[in-house]
XYZ file of C-alpha atoms in Angstrom:
79
model
C 18.985 5.136 4.069
C 16.276 5.841 1.497
C 12.591 5.307 2.159
C 10.340 6.160 -0.768
C 6.731 5.901 -1.853
C 5.454 5.009 1.610
C 2.745 6.164 3.982
C 4.586 6.996 7.189
C 3.101 7.828 10.570
C 5.713 9.627 12.619
C 5.397 11.562 15.858
C 9.004 12.740 15.714
C 11.275 13.858 12.899
C 13.247 11.079 11.257
C 17.059 11.236 11.479
C 18.723 13.509 8.928
C 20.510 10.563 7.267
C 17.140 9.107 6.173
C 16.081 10.299 2.705
C 12.292 10.497 2.816
C 11.451 12.252 -0.444
C 8.355 10.981 -2.238
C 6.556 9.828 0.917
C 3.267 10.787 2.522
C 3.587 11.667 6.214
C 0.809 11.290 8.765
C -1.899 11.045 6.122
C -4.931 8.845 6.728
C -4.554 5.934 4.262
C -8.384 5.693 4.141
C -8.621 1.928 4.340
C -12.033 0.510 3.414
C -12.541 -1.391 6.698
C -9.476 -1.220 8.890
C -11.348 -2.753 11.839
C -12.025 -5.867 9.739
C -8.440 -5.992 8.434
C -9.544 -4.901 4.936
C -6.658 -2.786 3.715
C -8.065 -1.847 0.306
C -8.156 1.943 0.010
C -10.959 4.371 -0.792
C -10.936 6.415 -4.020
C -9.750 9.570 -2.253
C -6.893 7.866 -0.378
C -3.541 9.664 -0.612
C -2.032 6.258 -1.516
C -3.826 6.036 -4.887
C -1.373 6.419 -7.796
C 1.512 7.356 -5.465
C 3.390 4.044 -5.461
C 6.511 2.986 -7.279
C 6.218 0.444 -10.079
C 8.521 -2.500 -9.397
C 9.512 -4.715 -12.332
C 8.031 -8.194 -11.973
C 5.247 -7.161 -9.596
C 2.303 -6.899 -11.952
C -0.632 -7.930 -9.733
C -1.844 -7.123 -6.243
C -2.894 -9.711 -3.639
C -6.327 -9.985 -5.290
C -4.799 -10.714 -8.699
C -5.722 -7.251 -10.019
C -3.226 -5.805 -12.500
C -1.150 -3.037 -10.934
C -0.444 0.182 -12.785
C 2.895 -0.055 -14.579
C 3.397 3.702 -14.123
C 1.951 4.781 -10.769
C 0.453 1.968 -8.694
C -1.350 2.427 -5.404
C 0.904 2.309 -2.326
C 0.263 -0.942 -0.487
C -0.616 -4.501 -1.354
C -3.921 -3.696 -3.108
C -4.274 -1.672 -6.298
C -7.189 0.766 -6.224
C -9.636 0.008 -9.036
């Protein structure tokens, strides 16, 4: 199983058969207003420019163009 380019909160080690290279573990995603369900990220979020570009996904949920090289992890591109 391969999990890549994700923010993962884990209290225990993942099984050895899970490939987790390229992920960020237990880092604060630094959402703008988590309590108000606003999952845009702050400029210094570890998610900024750490995503994986996926062909055909060119915009985030706000209609903002995603980076074709290193998008922000999550559904909103930092801009």
